[in-house]
Short mmCIF file of C-alpha atoms in Angstrom, two decimals:
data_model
loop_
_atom_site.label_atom_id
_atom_site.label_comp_id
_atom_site.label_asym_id
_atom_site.label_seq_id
_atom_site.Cartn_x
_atom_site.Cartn_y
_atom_site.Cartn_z
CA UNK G 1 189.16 17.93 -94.70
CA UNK G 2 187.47 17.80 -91.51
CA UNK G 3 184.79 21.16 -90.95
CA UNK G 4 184.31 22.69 -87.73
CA UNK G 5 181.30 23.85 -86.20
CA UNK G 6 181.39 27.82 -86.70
CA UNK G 7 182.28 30.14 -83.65
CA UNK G 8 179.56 32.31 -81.69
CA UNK G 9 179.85 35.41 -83.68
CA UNK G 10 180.22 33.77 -86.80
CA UNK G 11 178.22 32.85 -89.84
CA UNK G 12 176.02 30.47 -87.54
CA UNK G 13 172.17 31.31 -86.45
CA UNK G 14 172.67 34.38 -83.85
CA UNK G 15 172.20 33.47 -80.11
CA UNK G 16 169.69 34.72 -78.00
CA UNK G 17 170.99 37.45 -76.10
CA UNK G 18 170.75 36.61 -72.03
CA UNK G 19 169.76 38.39 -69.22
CA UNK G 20 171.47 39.66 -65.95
CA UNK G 21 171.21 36.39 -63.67
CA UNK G 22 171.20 33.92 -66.54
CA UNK G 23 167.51 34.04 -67.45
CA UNK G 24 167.33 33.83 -70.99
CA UNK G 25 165.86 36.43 -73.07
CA UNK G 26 161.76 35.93 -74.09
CA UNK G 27 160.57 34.99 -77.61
CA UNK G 28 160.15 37.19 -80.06
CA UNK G 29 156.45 37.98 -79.81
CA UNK G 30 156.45 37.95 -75.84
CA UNK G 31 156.13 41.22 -73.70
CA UNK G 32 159.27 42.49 -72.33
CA UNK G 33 159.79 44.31 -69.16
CA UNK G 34 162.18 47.52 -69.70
CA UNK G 35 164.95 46.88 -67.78
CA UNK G 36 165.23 49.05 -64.79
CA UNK G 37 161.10 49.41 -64.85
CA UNK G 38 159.59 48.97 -62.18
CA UNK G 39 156.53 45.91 -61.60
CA UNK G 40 153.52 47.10 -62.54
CA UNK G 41 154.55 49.73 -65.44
CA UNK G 42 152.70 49.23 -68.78
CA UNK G 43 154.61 47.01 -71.28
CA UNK G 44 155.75 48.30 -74.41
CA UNK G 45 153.57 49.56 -77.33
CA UNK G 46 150.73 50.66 -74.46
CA UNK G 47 150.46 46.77 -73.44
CA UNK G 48 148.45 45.53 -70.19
CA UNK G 49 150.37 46.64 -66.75
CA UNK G 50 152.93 44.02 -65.72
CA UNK G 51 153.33 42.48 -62.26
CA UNK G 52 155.92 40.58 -60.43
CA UNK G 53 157.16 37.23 -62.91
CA UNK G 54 155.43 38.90 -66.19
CA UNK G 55 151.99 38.54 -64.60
CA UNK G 56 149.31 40.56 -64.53
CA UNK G 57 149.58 43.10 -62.05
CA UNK G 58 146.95 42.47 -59.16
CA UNK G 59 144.57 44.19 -56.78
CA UNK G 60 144.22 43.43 -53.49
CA UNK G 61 143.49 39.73 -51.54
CA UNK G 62 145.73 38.39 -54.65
CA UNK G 63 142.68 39.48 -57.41
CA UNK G 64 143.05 41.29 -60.23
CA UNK G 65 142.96 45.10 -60.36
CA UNK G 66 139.44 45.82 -60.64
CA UNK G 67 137.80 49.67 -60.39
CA UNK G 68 134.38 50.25 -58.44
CA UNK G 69 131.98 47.51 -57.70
CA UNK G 70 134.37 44.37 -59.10
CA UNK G 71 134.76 46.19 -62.60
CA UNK G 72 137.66 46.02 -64.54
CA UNK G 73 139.75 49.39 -64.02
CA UNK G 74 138.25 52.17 -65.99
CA UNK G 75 139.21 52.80 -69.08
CA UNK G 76 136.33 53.51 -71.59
CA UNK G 77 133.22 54.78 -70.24
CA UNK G 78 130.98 51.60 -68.66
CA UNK G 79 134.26 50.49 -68.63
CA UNK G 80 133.06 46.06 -68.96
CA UNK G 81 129.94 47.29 -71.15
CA UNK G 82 129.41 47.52 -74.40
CA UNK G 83 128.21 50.61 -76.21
CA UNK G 84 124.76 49.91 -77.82
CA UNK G 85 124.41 51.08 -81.48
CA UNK G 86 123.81 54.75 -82.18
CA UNK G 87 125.18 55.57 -78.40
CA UNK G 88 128.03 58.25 -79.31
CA UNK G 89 128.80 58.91 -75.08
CA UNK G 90 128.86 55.19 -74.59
CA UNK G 91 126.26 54.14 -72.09
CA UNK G 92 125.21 50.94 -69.95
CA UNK G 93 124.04 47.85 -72.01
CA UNK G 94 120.52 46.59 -71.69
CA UNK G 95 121.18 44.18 -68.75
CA UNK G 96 121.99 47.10 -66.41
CA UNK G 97 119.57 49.32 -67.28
CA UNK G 98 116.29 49.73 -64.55
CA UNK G 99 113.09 48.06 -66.03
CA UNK G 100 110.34 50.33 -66.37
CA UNK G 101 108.17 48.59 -63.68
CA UNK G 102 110.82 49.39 -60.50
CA UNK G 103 111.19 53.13 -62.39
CA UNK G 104 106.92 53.13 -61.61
CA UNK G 105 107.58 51.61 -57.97
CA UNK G 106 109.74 53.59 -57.09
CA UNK G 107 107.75 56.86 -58.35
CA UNK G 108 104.47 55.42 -56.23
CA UNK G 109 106.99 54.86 -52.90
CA UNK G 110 108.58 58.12 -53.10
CA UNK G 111 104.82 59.56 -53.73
CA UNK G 112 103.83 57.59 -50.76
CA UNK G 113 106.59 58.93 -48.78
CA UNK G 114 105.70 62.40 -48.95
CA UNK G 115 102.10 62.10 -47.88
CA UNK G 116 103.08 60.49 -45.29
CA UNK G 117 105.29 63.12 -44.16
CA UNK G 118 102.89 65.99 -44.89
CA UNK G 119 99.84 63.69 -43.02
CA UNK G 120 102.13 64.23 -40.21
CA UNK G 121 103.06 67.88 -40.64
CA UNK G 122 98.93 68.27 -40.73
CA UNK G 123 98.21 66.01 -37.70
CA UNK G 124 100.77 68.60 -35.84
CA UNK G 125 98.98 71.43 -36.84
CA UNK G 126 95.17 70.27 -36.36
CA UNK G 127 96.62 69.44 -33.02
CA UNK G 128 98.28 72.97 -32.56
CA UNK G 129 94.46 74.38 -33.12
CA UNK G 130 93.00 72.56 -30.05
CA UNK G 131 91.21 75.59 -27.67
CA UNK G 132 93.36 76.90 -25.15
CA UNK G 133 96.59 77.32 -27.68
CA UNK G 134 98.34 80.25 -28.15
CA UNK G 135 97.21 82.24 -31.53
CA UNK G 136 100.94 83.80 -31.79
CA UNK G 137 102.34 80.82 -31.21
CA UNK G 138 99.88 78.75 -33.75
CA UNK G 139 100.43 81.08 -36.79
CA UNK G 140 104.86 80.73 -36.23
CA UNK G 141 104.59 77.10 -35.97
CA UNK G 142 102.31 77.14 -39.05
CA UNK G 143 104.73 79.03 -40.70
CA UNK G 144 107.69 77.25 -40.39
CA UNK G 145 106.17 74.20 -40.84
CA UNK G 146 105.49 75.04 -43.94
CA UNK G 147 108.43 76.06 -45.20
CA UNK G 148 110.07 72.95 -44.37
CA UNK G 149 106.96 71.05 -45.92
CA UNK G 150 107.89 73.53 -49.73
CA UNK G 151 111.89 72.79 -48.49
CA UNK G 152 111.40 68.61 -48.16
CA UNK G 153 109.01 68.78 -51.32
CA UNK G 154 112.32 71.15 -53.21
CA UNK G 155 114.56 69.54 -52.32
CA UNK G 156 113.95 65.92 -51.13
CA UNK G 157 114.94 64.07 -54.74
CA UNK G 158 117.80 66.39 -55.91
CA UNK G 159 119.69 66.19 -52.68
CA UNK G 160 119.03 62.36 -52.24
CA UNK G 161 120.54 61.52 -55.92
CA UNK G 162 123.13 63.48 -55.41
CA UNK G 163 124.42 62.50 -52.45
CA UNK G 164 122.89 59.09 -52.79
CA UNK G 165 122.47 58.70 -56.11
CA UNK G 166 118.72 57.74 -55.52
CA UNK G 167 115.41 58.54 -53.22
CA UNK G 168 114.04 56.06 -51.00
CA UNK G 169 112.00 54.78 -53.41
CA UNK G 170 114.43 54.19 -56.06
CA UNK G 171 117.00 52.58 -53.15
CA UNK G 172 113.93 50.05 -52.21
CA UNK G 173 113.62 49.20 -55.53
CA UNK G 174 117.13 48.40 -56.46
CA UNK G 175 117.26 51.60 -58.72
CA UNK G 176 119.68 54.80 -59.17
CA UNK G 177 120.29 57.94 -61.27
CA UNK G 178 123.58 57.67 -62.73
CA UNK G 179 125.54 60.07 -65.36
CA UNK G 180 125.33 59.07 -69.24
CA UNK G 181 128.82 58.93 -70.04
CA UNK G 182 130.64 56.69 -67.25
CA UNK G 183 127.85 55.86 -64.68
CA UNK G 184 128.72 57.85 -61.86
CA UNK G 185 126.52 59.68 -59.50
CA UNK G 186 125.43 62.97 -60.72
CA UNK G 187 126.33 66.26 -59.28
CA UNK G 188 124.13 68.72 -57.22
CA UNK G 189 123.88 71.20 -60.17
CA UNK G 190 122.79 68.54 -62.93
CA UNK G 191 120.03 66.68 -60.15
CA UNK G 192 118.28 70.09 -59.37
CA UNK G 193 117.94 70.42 -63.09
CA UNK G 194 116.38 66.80 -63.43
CA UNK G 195 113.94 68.02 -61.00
CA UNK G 196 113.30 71.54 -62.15
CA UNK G 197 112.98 70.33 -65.66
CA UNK G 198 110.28 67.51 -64.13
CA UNK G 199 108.67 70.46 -61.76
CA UNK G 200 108.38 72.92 -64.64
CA UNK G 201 106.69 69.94 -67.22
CA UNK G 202 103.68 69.55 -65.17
CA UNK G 203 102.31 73.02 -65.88
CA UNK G 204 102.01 71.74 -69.05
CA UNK G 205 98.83 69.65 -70.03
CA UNK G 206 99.86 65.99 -70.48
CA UNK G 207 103.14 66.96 -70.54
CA UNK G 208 103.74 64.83 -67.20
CA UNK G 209 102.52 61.75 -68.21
CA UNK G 210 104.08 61.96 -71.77
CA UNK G 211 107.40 62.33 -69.71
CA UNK G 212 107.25 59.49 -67.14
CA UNK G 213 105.97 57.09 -70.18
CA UNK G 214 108.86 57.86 -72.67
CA UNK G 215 110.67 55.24 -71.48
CA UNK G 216 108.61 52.52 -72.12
CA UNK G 217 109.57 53.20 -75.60
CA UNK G 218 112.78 54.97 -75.50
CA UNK G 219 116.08 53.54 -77.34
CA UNK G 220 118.81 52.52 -76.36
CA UNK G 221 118.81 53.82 -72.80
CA UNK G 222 115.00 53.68 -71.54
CA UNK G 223 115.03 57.58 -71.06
CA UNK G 224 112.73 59.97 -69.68
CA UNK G 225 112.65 63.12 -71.25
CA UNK G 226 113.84 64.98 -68.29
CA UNK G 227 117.13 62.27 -68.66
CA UNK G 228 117.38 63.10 -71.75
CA UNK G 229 117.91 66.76 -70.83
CA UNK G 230 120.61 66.49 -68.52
CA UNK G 231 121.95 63.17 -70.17
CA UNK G 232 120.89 61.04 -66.96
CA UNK G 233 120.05 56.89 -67.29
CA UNK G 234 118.51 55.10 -64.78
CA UNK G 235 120.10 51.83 -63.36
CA UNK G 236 119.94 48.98 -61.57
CA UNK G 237 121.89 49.04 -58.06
CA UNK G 238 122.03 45.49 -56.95
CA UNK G 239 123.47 47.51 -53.19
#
């Protein structure tokens, strides 16, 4: 009695089902696009986004999607960088963080900076006092000369990391203030409290020094205590 192979539909091994178009359905085990979905939409069970042909979907000039500075999109905080031990928020890893030498350079240049801007505001004035100058006129420009000198000297570091995310000195050095938790620049509220917290430690005796030294010795992050306070780190900025 002769036997016949069994009929689709039978008691054989089920067929793959196919796909519009004749493409044959995946593997098991291989990510499936939903039909209807559009490219790009995550794959099933919160997979990696899908582009065009099952790839990965990519940024632009034919890369992959990357976030700021050639990072991979963000996702966890230091989204590409692992979280040292004992770091709840996250945080950099060691590699990124500022070394404590270019932290001290860039303390002395800002320093430098400043004197050089009030040797100027008193070279102005000395010259304002030469005989023959009007006394009205002397004591107004002395004035507002020195509120801007108390205004630059307020307000000089907490505007420039905020808007910059670093002073002059810290942006010679290679160096900027960024937020704990994802490495952002900090806002205008949370740099004038790095400042005023710095500002308020040095009427304290030794205080000041104890402050800018605490990072020599500080884990995981190389914090100051004024970072510490407003949950600042201090990076590198290879731009």
């Amino acid at each position: 009695m002769s036997e016949h192979p069994p009929p689709h539909g039978g008691y054989g091994p089920p067929q793959p089902p196919q796909q519009p178009h004749g493409h044959p359905q995946p593997p098991y085990g291989y990510p499936q696009q939903p039909p209807g979905a559009p490219y790009g939409a995550p794959g099933p069970y919160g997979g990696p986004q899908q582009g065009p042909y099952g790839g990965p979907q990519q940024g632009p000039y034919g890369g992959a999607q990357q976030g700021p500075y050639g990072a991979p999109p963000p996702q966890p905080p230091y989204a590409g960088y692992y979280a040292p031990p004992g770091a709840p928020m996250g945080g950099p890893p060691q590699e990124a963080l500022a070394n404590q030498g270019a932290r001290l350079g860039a303390r002395l240049l800002d320093g430098l900076i400043l004197i050089v801007a009030f040797a100027v505001v008193l070279g102005i004035v000395v010259l304002l006092q030469l005989p023959g100058r009007d006394n009205d006129a002397y004591m107004i420009t002395i004035a507002v000369l020195g509120i801007c000198c108390w205004v630059a000297l307020l307000f000089y570091e907490p505007v420039m990391t905020w808007k910059y995310g670093a002073t002059l000195g810290k942006r010679i050095c290679g160096i900027r203030v960024a937020r704990l938790e994802d490495g952002q620049n900090i806002s205008f509220g949370r740099s004038m409290g790095r400042f005023g917290i710095t500002f308020a430690m040095g009427f304290v005796p030794l205080l000041p020094l104890l402050n800018v030294l605490w990072c020599c010795w500080d884990e995981p992050f190389r914090q100051c205590l004024h970072d510490k306070v407003v949950t600042t780190v201090v990076v590198k900025n290879p731009s």
